Amino acid sequence: MKINCTTKSIQLAIKQSVIATSLMTITMGTAIAHNNPGYSHDDHIGYSNPNWMASIQNGALLSEMSIPGTHDSGAYNFGGDAVETQTMSLSTQLNSGIRAWDIRLGSCLLEIPSALCVYHGVAPQYIAFDSVLQEAENFLTANPSETVLMRIKHEIGTKAMFEHFVNADLNRVDHLLYKGQSDNPTMGEMRGKIVILQNYDGADKGIPWSSFDTQDNYNLDTNWDLYSKWESVKGHLDKSSSGATVTKYINFLSGSGGSFPYFVASGHSSPATGASRLSTGKTIGVFPNSYPDFPRVACAFNPFIWGEDCTIAFEGTNTLTMDRLNNNPILRAGIVYADFPGGGLIDSVIRKNESLTARRSTVNNVDFAWSSSGPIEGMHCRMISEPSDPNTWHDNYFCSSRDVGMRWSSSGPIGGMKCTQILEPSDPHTWHDNYLCLPGSSEFGFQWSYSGSENANAVQWHEAADPHTWMDNYLTVIHGDTLVQSSYLEANEQIVSHDGRHRLLMQSDGNLVIYSNNQPIWATNTPGSTAVRAHLTNGIFGIGGNLTLLDAQNQVVWQTNSSGVNTRLVMQSDGNLVIYDANNAPVWASNTCCR
């Protein structure tokens, strides 16, 4: 038989198809080891964060927050892999940072002396509802800065007396219930409270479940529907990030039906935390565009495609969500309900609240931040410790995005540095000789307050383990004697000479004034104008250096008409206000020397 080129091509294609099919058959059962912090099937996950809400500003709305939660929170006692969705107990969940519970209730079995118990579907979990409330009460008593959001859903049995029995149990913790009128309460209104997310018929007892924009596409017919589930989760993450800040979002990472809950969460072939990934049965050599967000693993040279070939493995929604939150500009995630969450997933959700904390400020283009849970990655951090109080103050740091030469002392001011005393009057025996210091030539300065602060550059110092003492303490970062190019002096902000005798103040009346020993010696003479801030301009190629007064629309009210490369404005100890360029040459001065 004569074999032409077309026949050879067909035979080659068939041969490659057979080989690819064989590879698929092999990889279908390939076990690919996987241990990821987004997923944990252990009863303790090695992550603790019982006080993370302490740093959230009181005015932050529920809709603005990102909150880790557990789906079917009580389903860890009975039912096997098809039913169980958690391994952590309710108390462990809260101490691990979980703040949203999903509580499904039905009538208790006879051996439990309570009216309502936790169920997952028809499977009883042998946890009484009153004990659920007790766990929440215990946690909030120990951690008054936190809140517990509790979805209550009628899961099984007659509805006739359900509301009556729910209310009977809730009445016992009535003093802890959120009773506000708003369906979008603030953190201050929720702090120390149980907030009911009401998913049952009856009189209003909290926030209606229907008031949330919810993604809960939970049914998977087969394991291969996992990618479709992930696309639902991913789409809702993007929606919550870009949506109106007053819209409340809920995103369920969980799924079941034709797949086990642990598989949807992990992509694993078995439930264990470090179990192997399951293969999809596809390789990129044959299906290069399949499941683009799933990992490519076990890569090797394949002579039949004359190139590298990789197995496409399943990935769980926990890991995919954690990675998307960590590696993409997701502004907020809403309430994220997950099965078997690991510490990495919980932490990635919590970190989306950084913009809502009262612990960060920016001065002269440098960020300053407080942490009570270790140094902040990517920042220059100074440990804040008190040797006589080691059990409480042992993991606290004050950080800056640029190394500004900060040093901490628990034994008095440091010679040759400008030091600010850090004290707490309610703890005078411990905190009485502590100082945070800067180099004498630093462009920054610090001001300490133990009675609150309204200054935008005030960073709250808070130690959750000492909430009754450290609750209204703020360190305000000021400009020192220098305003760098592209920076602003807002109303009532100032720069002060090293000797403290001279200061440039941006007054709230629109006037920019130099004071020497508290007497005015120079001004822009713009009182009553629309000016709200001073700005040392920047420009292309580093050319700027024009000191301006701007109104609320950033229109120029007054200016020096000066320019230079990489300039800075300095309030000198001789009383002169000078703009210097990168070569330390003056480009403008107030000519108020020497006072």
PDB file of C-alpha atoms in Angstrom, residues 338-588:
ATOM      1  CA  ALA A 338     -14.484  28.431  54.089  1.00  0.00           C
ATOM      2  CA  ASP A 339     -14.196  24.748  54.919  1.00  0.00           C
ATOM      3  CA  PHE A 340     -10.996  23.678  56.716  1.00  0.00           C
ATOM      4  CA  PRO A 341      -9.306  27.113  56.571  1.00  0.00           C
ATOM      5  CA  GLY A 342      -5.577  27.217  57.218  1.00  0.00           C
ATOM      6  CA  GLY A 343      -3.699  30.030  58.874  1.00  0.00           C
ATOM      7  CA  GLY A 344      -2.538  31.404  55.532  1.00  0.00           C
ATOM      8  CA  LEU A 345      -6.082  31.850  54.235  1.00  0.00           C
ATOM      9  CA  ILE A 346      -7.303  33.433  57.478  1.00  0.00           C
ATOM     10  CA  ASP A 347      -4.350  35.809  57.547  1.00  0.00           C
ATOM     11  CA  SER A 348      -4.765  36.812  53.890  1.00  0.00           C
ATOM     12  CA  VAL A 349      -8.368  37.860  54.569  1.00  0.00           C
ATOM     13  CA  ILE A 350      -7.486  39.747  57.765  1.00  0.00           C
ATOM     14  CA  ARG A 351      -4.692  41.665  56.027  1.00  0.00           C
ATOM     15  CA  LYS A 352      -7.199  43.224  53.640  1.00  0.00           C
ATOM     16  CA  ASN A 353      -8.315  45.410  56.568  1.00  0.00           C
ATOM     17  CA  GLU A 354      -5.049  47.361  56.753  1.00  0.00           C
ATOM     18  CA  SER A 355      -6.662  50.467  55.271  1.00  0.00           C
ATOM     19  CA  LEU A 356      -9.212  50.426  58.122  1.00  0.00           C
ATOM     20  CA  THR A 357      -6.683  50.424  60.939  1.00  0.00           C
ATOM     21  CA  ALA A 358      -5.726  53.423  63.035  1.00  0.00           C
ATOM     22  CA  ARG A 359      -2.082  52.409  63.116  1.00  0.00           C
ATOM     23  CA  ARG A 360      -0.542  53.928  59.993  1.00  0.00           C
ATOM     24  CA  SER A 361       0.493  57.377  58.779  1.00  0.00           C
ATOM     25  CA  THR A 362       2.574  58.892  55.987  1.00  0.00           C
ATOM     26  CA  VAL A 363       4.911  61.859  56.485  1.00  0.00           C
ATOM     27  CA  ASN A 364       7.481  63.109  53.962  1.00  0.00           C
ATOM     28  CA  ASN A 365       6.612  60.135  51.735  1.00  0.00           C
ATOM     29  CA  VAL A 366       7.577  57.651  54.469  1.00  0.00           C
ATOM     30  CA  ASP A 367       4.983  55.257  55.936  1.00  0.00           C
ATOM     31  CA  PHE A 368       4.920  54.638  59.688  1.00  0.00           C
ATOM     32  CA  ALA A 369       3.001  51.710  61.176  1.00  0.00           C
ATOM     33  CA  TRP A 370       2.420  49.868  64.446  1.00  0.00           C
ATOM     34  CA  SER A 371       2.325  46.109  64.844  1.00  0.00           C
ATOM     35  CA  SER A 372       1.542  44.034  67.929  1.00  0.00           C
ATOM     36  CA  SER A 373       2.164  40.755  66.105  1.00  0.00           C
ATOM     37  CA  GLY A 374       5.781  40.939  65.000  1.00  0.00           C
ATOM     38  CA  PRO A 375       7.764  43.027  62.508  1.00  0.00           C
ATOM     39  CA  ILE A 376       6.007  44.079  59.314  1.00  0.00           C
ATOM     40  CA  GLU A 377       7.471  42.480  56.216  1.00  0.00           C
ATOM     41  CA  GLY A 378       9.220  44.967  53.938  1.00  0.00           C
ATOM     42  CA  MET A 379       9.496  47.694  56.596  1.00  0.00           C
ATOM     43  CA  HIS A 380      12.275  48.782  58.971  1.00  0.00           C
ATOM     44  CA  CYS A 381      11.023  47.895  62.446  1.00  0.00           C
ATOM     45  CA  ARG A 382      12.150  48.731  65.956  1.00  0.00           C
ATOM     46  CA  MET A 383      11.009  46.422  68.754  1.00  0.00           C
ATOM     47  CA  ILE A 384       9.088  48.230  71.519  1.00  0.00           C
ATOM     48  CA  SER A 385       9.665  46.347  74.762  1.00  0.00           C
ATOM     49  CA  GLU A 386       9.517  46.904  78.496  1.00  0.00           C
ATOM     50  CA  PRO A 387      11.745  44.445  80.422  1.00  0.00           C
ATOM     51  CA  SER A 388       9.584  44.663  83.544  1.00  0.00           C
ATOM     52  CA  ASP A 389       6.514  43.647  81.520  1.00  0.00           C
ATOM     53  CA  PRO A 390       7.840  40.798  79.317  1.00  0.00           C
ATOM     54  CA  ASN A 391       4.678  38.708  79.253  1.00  0.00           C
ATOM     55  CA  THR A 392       2.650  41.466  77.593  1.00  0.00           C
ATOM     56  CA  TRP A 393       5.204  43.498  75.640  1.00  0.00           C
ATOM     57  CA  HIS A 394       7.228  41.005  73.647  1.00  0.00           C
ATOM     58  CA  ASP A 395       6.087  41.178  70.015  1.00  0.00           C
ATOM     59  CA  ASN A 396       5.389  44.893  69.464  1.00  0.00           C
ATOM     60  CA  TYR A 397       7.076  46.933  66.753  1.00  0.00           C
ATOM     61  CA  PHE A 398       7.056  50.465  65.354  1.00  0.00           C
ATOM     62  CA  CYS A 399       8.046  50.437  61.705  1.00  0.00           C
ATOM     63  CA  SER A 400       8.911  52.784  58.860  1.00  0.00           C
ATOM     64  CA  SER A 401       9.039  52.142  55.125  1.00  0.00           C
ATOM     65  CA  ARG A 402      12.499  53.770  55.028  1.00  0.00           C
ATOM     66  CA  ASP A 403      15.222  53.428  57.639  1.00  0.00           C
ATOM     67  CA  VAL A 404      14.997  56.715  59.560  1.00  0.00           C
ATOM     68  CA  GLY A 405      17.424  55.733  62.326  1.00  0.00           C
ATOM     69  CA  MET A 406      14.887  55.052  65.089  1.00  0.00           C
ATOM     70  CA  ARG A 407      16.131  53.594  68.371  1.00  0.00           C
ATOM     71  CA  TRP A 408      14.248  52.448  71.474  1.00  0.00           C
ATOM     72  CA  SER A 409      15.386  52.842  75.067  1.00  0.00           C
ATOM     73  CA  SER A 410      13.881  51.489  78.295  1.00  0.00           C
ATOM     74  CA  SER A 411      16.468  53.292  80.423  1.00  0.00           C
ATOM     75  CA  GLY A 412      16.183  56.969  79.608  1.00  0.00           C
ATOM     76  CA  PRO A 413      16.957  59.195  76.606  1.00  0.00           C
ATOM     77  CA  ILE A 414      19.855  58.319  74.307  1.00  0.00           C
ATOM     78  CA  GLY A 415      22.633  60.893  74.169  1.00  0.00           C
ATOM     79  CA  GLY A 416      22.995  62.823  70.916  1.00  0.00           C
ATOM     80  CA  MET A 417      19.496  61.894  69.736  1.00  0.00           C
ATOM     81  CA  LYS A 418      16.159  63.694  69.978  1.00  0.00           C
ATOM     82  CA  CYS A 419      13.981  61.476  72.154  1.00  0.00           C
ATOM     83  CA  THR A 420      10.270  61.366  72.935  1.00  0.00           C
ATOM     84  CA  GLN A 421       9.133  59.888  76.236  1.00  0.00           C
ATOM     85  CA  ILE A 422       6.587  57.078  75.943  1.00  0.00           C
ATOM     86  CA  LEU A 423       4.585  56.911  79.142  1.00  0.00           C
ATOM     87  CA  GLU A 424       1.265  55.589  80.392  1.00  0.00           C
ATOM     88  CA  PRO A 425      -0.008  57.278  83.600  1.00  0.00           C
ATOM     89  CA  SER A 426      -2.140  54.274  84.564  1.00  0.00           C
ATOM     90  CA  ASP A 427       0.997  52.107  84.583  1.00  0.00           C
ATOM     91  CA  PRO A 428       3.605  54.461  86.122  1.00  0.00           C
ATOM     92  CA  HIS A 429       5.714  51.805  87.828  1.00  0.00           C
ATOM     93  CA  THR A 430       6.395  50.046  84.540  1.00  0.00           C
ATOM     94  CA  TRP A 431       6.258  52.758  81.895  1.00  0.00           C
ATOM     95  CA  HIS A 432       8.255  55.701  83.219  1.00  0.00           C
ATOM     96  CA  ASP A 433      11.693  55.687  81.572  1.00  0.00           C
ATOM     97  CA  ASN A 434      10.926  54.637  77.992  1.00  0.00           C
ATOM     98  CA  TYR A 435      11.950  56.703  74.979  1.00  0.00           C
ATOM     99  CA  LEU A 436      11.711  56.487  71.200  1.00  0.00           C
ATOM    100  CA  CYS A 437      14.595  58.371  69.635  1.00  0.00           C
ATOM    101  CA  LEU A 438      15.622  59.775  66.262  1.00  0.00           C
ATOM    102  CA  PRO A 439      18.965  61.106  65.026  1.00  0.00           C
ATOM    103  CA  GLY A 440      19.452  64.756  65.917  1.00  0.00           C
ATOM    104  CA  SER A 441      19.436  65.684  62.238  1.00  0.00           C
ATOM    105  CA  SER A 442      16.301  63.693  61.389  1.00  0.00           C
ATOM    106  CA  GLU A 443      13.684  65.295  59.164  1.00  0.00           C
ATOM    107  CA  PHE A 444      11.038  63.714  61.442  1.00  0.00           C
ATOM    108  CA  GLY A 445       9.838  64.239  64.977  1.00  0.00           C
ATOM    109  CA  PHE A 446       7.478  62.480  67.377  1.00  0.00           C
ATOM    110  CA  GLN A 447       4.731  63.665  69.723  1.00  0.00           C
ATOM    111  CA  TRP A 448       3.171  61.303  72.285  1.00  0.00           C
ATOM    112  CA  SER A 449      -0.381  61.305  73.625  1.00  0.00           C
ATOM    113  CA  TYR A 450      -2.086  58.949  76.080  1.00  0.00           C
ATOM    114  CA  SER A 451      -5.491  60.628  75.742  1.00  0.00           C
ATOM    115  CA  GLY A 452      -6.332  60.170  72.069  1.00  0.00           C
ATOM    116  CA  SER A 453      -5.511  62.178  68.962  1.00  0.00           C
ATOM    117  CA  GLU A 454      -7.400  63.583  65.989  1.00  0.00           C
ATOM    118  CA  ASN A 455      -4.223  64.157  63.971  1.00  0.00           C
ATOM    119  CA  ALA A 456      -4.180  62.318  60.641  1.00  0.00           C
ATOM    120  CA  ASN A 457      -0.546  61.342  61.243  1.00  0.00           C
ATOM    121  CA  ALA A 458      -1.215  59.873  64.689  1.00  0.00           C
ATOM    122  CA  VAL A 459      -0.496  56.142  64.852  1.00  0.00           C
ATOM    123  CA  GLN A 460      -2.357  54.225  67.540  1.00  0.00           C
ATOM    124  CA  TRP A 461      -0.171  52.088  69.787  1.00  0.00           C
ATOM    125  CA  HIS A 462      -2.257  49.207  71.082  1.00  0.00           C
ATOM    126  CA  GLU A 463      -1.464  46.032  72.954  1.00  0.00           C
ATOM    127  CA  ALA A 464      -4.444  43.686  72.867  1.00  0.00           C
ATOM    128  CA  ALA A 465      -3.200  41.739  75.891  1.00  0.00           C
ATOM    129  CA  ASP A 466      -3.264  44.961  77.929  1.00  0.00           C
ATOM    130  CA  PRO A 467      -6.490  46.607  76.636  1.00  0.00           C
ATOM    131  CA  HIS A 468      -7.524  48.316  79.850  1.00  0.00           C
ATOM    132  CA  THR A 469      -4.253  50.263  80.054  1.00  0.00           C
ATOM    133  CA  TRP A 470      -3.224  50.735  76.437  1.00  0.00           C
ATOM    134  CA  MET A 471      -6.372  51.845  74.658  1.00  0.00           C
ATOM    135  CA  ASP A 472      -5.978  55.549  73.795  1.00  0.00           C
ATOM    136  CA  ASN A 473      -2.259  55.910  73.127  1.00  0.00           C
ATOM    137  CA  TYR A 474      -1.001  57.624  69.987  1.00  0.00           C
ATOM    138  CA  LEU A 475       2.353  58.590  68.525  1.00  0.00           C
ATOM    139  CA  THR A 476       2.063  61.468  66.066  1.00  0.00           C
ATOM    140  CA  VAL A 477       4.754  61.625  63.398  1.00  0.00           C
ATOM    141  CA  ILE A 478       5.668  65.211  62.546  1.00  0.00           C
ATOM    142  CA  HIS A 479       7.874  66.678  59.869  1.00  0.00           C
ATOM    143  CA  GLY A 480      10.772  67.634  62.128  1.00  0.00           C
ATOM    144  CA  ASP A 481      12.504  70.620  60.595  1.00  0.00           C
ATOM    145  CA  THR A 482      12.146  69.495  56.971  1.00  0.00           C
ATOM    146  CA  LEU A 483       9.434  69.200  54.330  1.00  0.00           C
ATOM    147  CA  VAL A 484      10.692  67.126  51.414  1.00  0.00           C
ATOM    148  CA  GLN A 485       9.740  67.652  47.789  1.00  0.00           C
ATOM    149  CA  SER A 486       6.206  66.462  46.856  1.00  0.00           C
ATOM    150  CA  SER A 487       5.110  66.537  50.535  1.00  0.00           C
ATOM    151  CA  TYR A 488       2.317  68.534  52.160  1.00  0.00           C
ATOM    152  CA  LEU A 489       1.751  70.505  55.339  1.00  0.00           C
ATOM    153  CA  GLU A 490      -1.916  70.106  56.151  1.00  0.00           C
ATOM    154  CA  ALA A 491      -3.870  72.546  58.309  1.00  0.00           C
ATOM    155  CA  ASN A 492      -2.409  72.790  61.838  1.00  0.00           C
ATOM    156  CA  GLU A 493       0.730  70.868  60.864  1.00  0.00           C
ATOM    157  CA  GLN A 494       4.159  72.415  61.282  1.00  0.00           C
ATOM    158  CA  ILE A 495       7.895  71.922  60.870  1.00  0.00           C
ATOM    159  CA  VAL A 496      10.087  72.914  63.812  1.00  0.00           C
ATOM    160  CA  SER A 497      13.765  73.907  63.976  1.00  0.00           C
ATOM    161  CA  HIS A 498      16.193  71.601  65.783  1.00  0.00           C
ATOM    162  CA  ASP A 499      16.436  73.949  68.752  1.00  0.00           C
ATOM    163  CA  GLY A 500      12.635  74.145  68.990  1.00  0.00           C
ATOM    164  CA  ARG A 501      12.538  77.961  68.902  1.00  0.00           C
ATOM    165  CA  HIS A 502      11.257  78.430  65.351  1.00  0.00           C
ATOM    166  CA  ARG A 503       8.329  76.786  63.584  1.00  0.00           C
ATOM    167  CA  LEU A 504       6.504  77.066  60.286  1.00  0.00           C
ATOM    168  CA  LEU A 505       2.767  76.544  60.859  1.00  0.00           C
ATOM    169  CA  MET A 506       0.070  75.962  58.240  1.00  0.00           C
ATOM    170  CA  GLN A 507      -2.804  77.694  59.996  1.00  0.00           C
ATOM    171  CA  SER A 508      -6.427  76.698  59.562  1.00  0.00           C
ATOM    172  CA  ASP A 509      -7.230  80.279  58.498  1.00  0.00           C
ATOM    173  CA  GLY A 510      -5.207  79.798  55.282  1.00  0.00           C
ATOM    174  CA  ASN A 511      -2.110  81.686  56.451  1.00  0.00           C
ATOM    175  CA  LEU A 512       1.388  80.132  56.467  1.00  0.00           C
ATOM    176  CA  VAL A 513       3.365  81.673  59.328  1.00  0.00           C
ATOM    177  CA  ILE A 514       6.868  81.470  60.832  1.00  0.00           C
ATOM    178  CA  TYR A 515       6.874  81.818  64.612  1.00  0.00           C
ATOM    179  CA  SER A 516      10.033  82.596  66.585  1.00  0.00           C
ATOM    180  CA  ASN A 517       9.631  81.996  70.312  1.00  0.00           C
ATOM    181  CA  ASN A 518       5.869  81.997  69.619  1.00  0.00           C
ATOM    182  CA  GLN A 519       5.983  85.431  67.959  1.00  0.00           C
ATOM    183  CA  PRO A 520       5.148  85.731  64.221  1.00  0.00           C
ATOM    184  CA  ILE A 521       8.116  86.917  62.143  1.00  0.00           C
ATOM    185  CA  TRP A 522       6.989  86.036  58.596  1.00  0.00           C
ATOM    186  CA  ALA A 523       3.758  85.093  56.824  1.00  0.00           C
ATOM    187  CA  THR A 524       2.256  84.587  53.401  1.00  0.00           C
ATOM    188  CA  ASN A 525      -0.403  87.112  54.434  1.00  0.00           C
ATOM    189  CA  THR A 526      -3.210  84.909  53.184  1.00  0.00           C
ATOM    190  CA  PRO A 527      -5.515  84.730  56.233  1.00  0.00           C
ATOM    191  CA  GLY A 528      -9.112  84.196  55.247  1.00  0.00           C
ATOM    192  CA  SER A 529      -8.083  82.680  51.925  1.00  0.00           C
ATOM    193  CA  THR A 530      -9.210  79.302  50.602  1.00  0.00           C
ATOM    194  CA  ALA A 531      -5.774  77.764  51.243  1.00  0.00           C
ATOM    195  CA  VAL A 532      -5.939  74.485  53.158  1.00  0.00           C
ATOM    196  CA  ARG A 533      -2.413  73.063  52.762  1.00  0.00           C
ATOM    197  CA  ALA A 534       1.166  73.937  51.834  1.00  0.00           C
ATOM    198  CA  HIS A 535       2.961  71.903  49.185  1.00  0.00           C
ATOM    199  CA  LEU A 536       6.580  71.714  48.043  1.00  0.00           C
ATOM    200  CA  THR A 537       5.996  70.816  44.421  1.00  0.00           C
ATOM    201  CA  ASN A 538       7.485  67.994  42.458  1.00  0.00           C
ATOM    202  CA  GLY A 539       7.852  67.704  38.707  1.00  0.00           C
ATOM    203  CA  ILE A 540       9.419  65.678  35.928  1.00  0.00           C
ATOM    204  CA  PHE A 541      13.090  64.695  36.229  1.00  0.00           C
ATOM    205  CA  GLY A 542      13.041  65.704  39.910  1.00  0.00           C
ATOM    206  CA  ILE A 543      12.604  69.397  39.115  1.00  0.00           C
ATOM    207  CA  GLY A 544      10.233  71.066  41.551  1.00  0.00           C
ATOM    208  CA  GLY A 545      10.841  73.170  44.605  1.00  0.00           C
ATOM    209  CA  ASN A 546       8.033  75.701  44.325  1.00  0.00           C
ATOM    210  CA  LEU A 547       6.479  76.261  47.758  1.00  0.00           C
ATOM    211  CA  THR A 548       2.757  76.745  47.191  1.00  0.00           C
ATOM    212  CA  LEU A 549      -0.456  77.181  49.124  1.00  0.00           C
ATOM    213  CA  LEU A 550      -3.297  75.129  47.665  1.00  0.00           C
ATOM    214  CA  ASP A 551      -7.050  75.231  48.098  1.00  0.00           C
ATOM    215  CA  ALA A 552      -9.288  72.179  48.449  1.00  0.00           C
ATOM    216  CA  GLN A 553      -9.297  71.735  44.647  1.00  0.00           C
ATOM    217  CA  ASN A 554      -5.459  71.947  44.565  1.00  0.00           C
ATOM    218  CA  GLN A 555      -5.541  75.358  42.899  1.00  0.00           C
ATOM    219  CA  VAL A 556      -2.590  77.628  43.758  1.00  0.00           C
ATOM    220  CA  VAL A 557      -3.387  80.463  46.184  1.00  0.00           C
ATOM    221  CA  TRP A 558       0.213  81.615  46.813  1.00  0.00           C
ATOM    222  CA  GLN A 559       3.677  80.500  45.663  1.00  0.00           C
ATOM    223  CA  THR A 560       7.396  81.271  45.878  1.00  0.00           C
ATOM    224  CA  ASN A 561       7.976  80.777  42.112  1.00  0.00           C
ATOM    225  CA  SER A 562      11.210  78.946  42.905  1.00  0.00           C
ATOM    226  CA  SER A 563      12.539  75.722  41.380  1.00  0.00           C
ATOM    227  CA  GLY A 564      15.248  73.151  41.882  1.00  0.00           C
ATOM    228  CA  VAL A 565      16.092  69.468  41.619  1.00  0.00           C
ATOM    229  CA  ASN A 566      15.062  67.170  44.510  1.00  0.00           C
ATOM    230  CA  THR A 567      14.468  70.075  46.862  1.00  0.00           C
ATOM    231  CA  ARG A 568      13.642  70.247  50.558  1.00  0.00           C
ATOM    232  CA  LEU A 569      12.250  73.014  52.767  1.00  0.00           C
ATOM    233  CA  VAL A 570      14.119  73.513  56.058  1.00  0.00           C
ATOM    234  CA  MET A 571      13.121  75.525  59.140  1.00  0.00           C
ATOM    235  CA  GLN A 572      16.572  76.491  60.387  1.00  0.00           C
ATOM    236  CA  SER A 573      17.620  77.205  63.956  1.00  0.00           C
ATOM    237  CA  ASP A 574      18.616  80.739  62.909  1.00  0.00           C
ATOM    238  CA  GLY A 575      14.970  81.502  62.086  1.00  0.00           C
ATOM    239  CA  ASN A 576      15.411  81.383  58.320  1.00  0.00           C
ATOM    240  CA  LEU A 577      13.109  79.230  56.155  1.00  0.00           C
ATOM    241  CA  VAL A 578      15.115  77.942  53.181  1.00  0.00           C
ATOM    242  CA  ILE A 579      14.505  75.756  50.125  1.00  0.00           C
ATOM    243  CA  TYR A 580      17.643  73.754  49.237  1.00  0.00           C
ATOM    244  CA  ASP A 581      18.263  71.751  46.067  1.00  0.00           C
ATOM    245  CA  ALA A 582      20.011  68.390  45.753  1.00  0.00           C
ATOM    246  CA  ASN A 583      23.426  70.117  45.914  1.00  0.00           C
ATOM    247  CA  ASN A 584      22.503  71.932  49.156  1.00  0.00           C
ATOM    248  CA  ALA A 585      22.334  75.220  47.279  1.00  0.00           C
ATOM    249  CA  PRO A 586      19.561  77.582  48.448  1.00  0.00           C
ATOM    250  CA  VAL A 587      16.940  78.366  45.797  1.00  0.00           C
ATOM    251  CA  TRP A 588      14.654  80.463  48.011  1.00  0.00           C
TER     252      TRP A 588
END
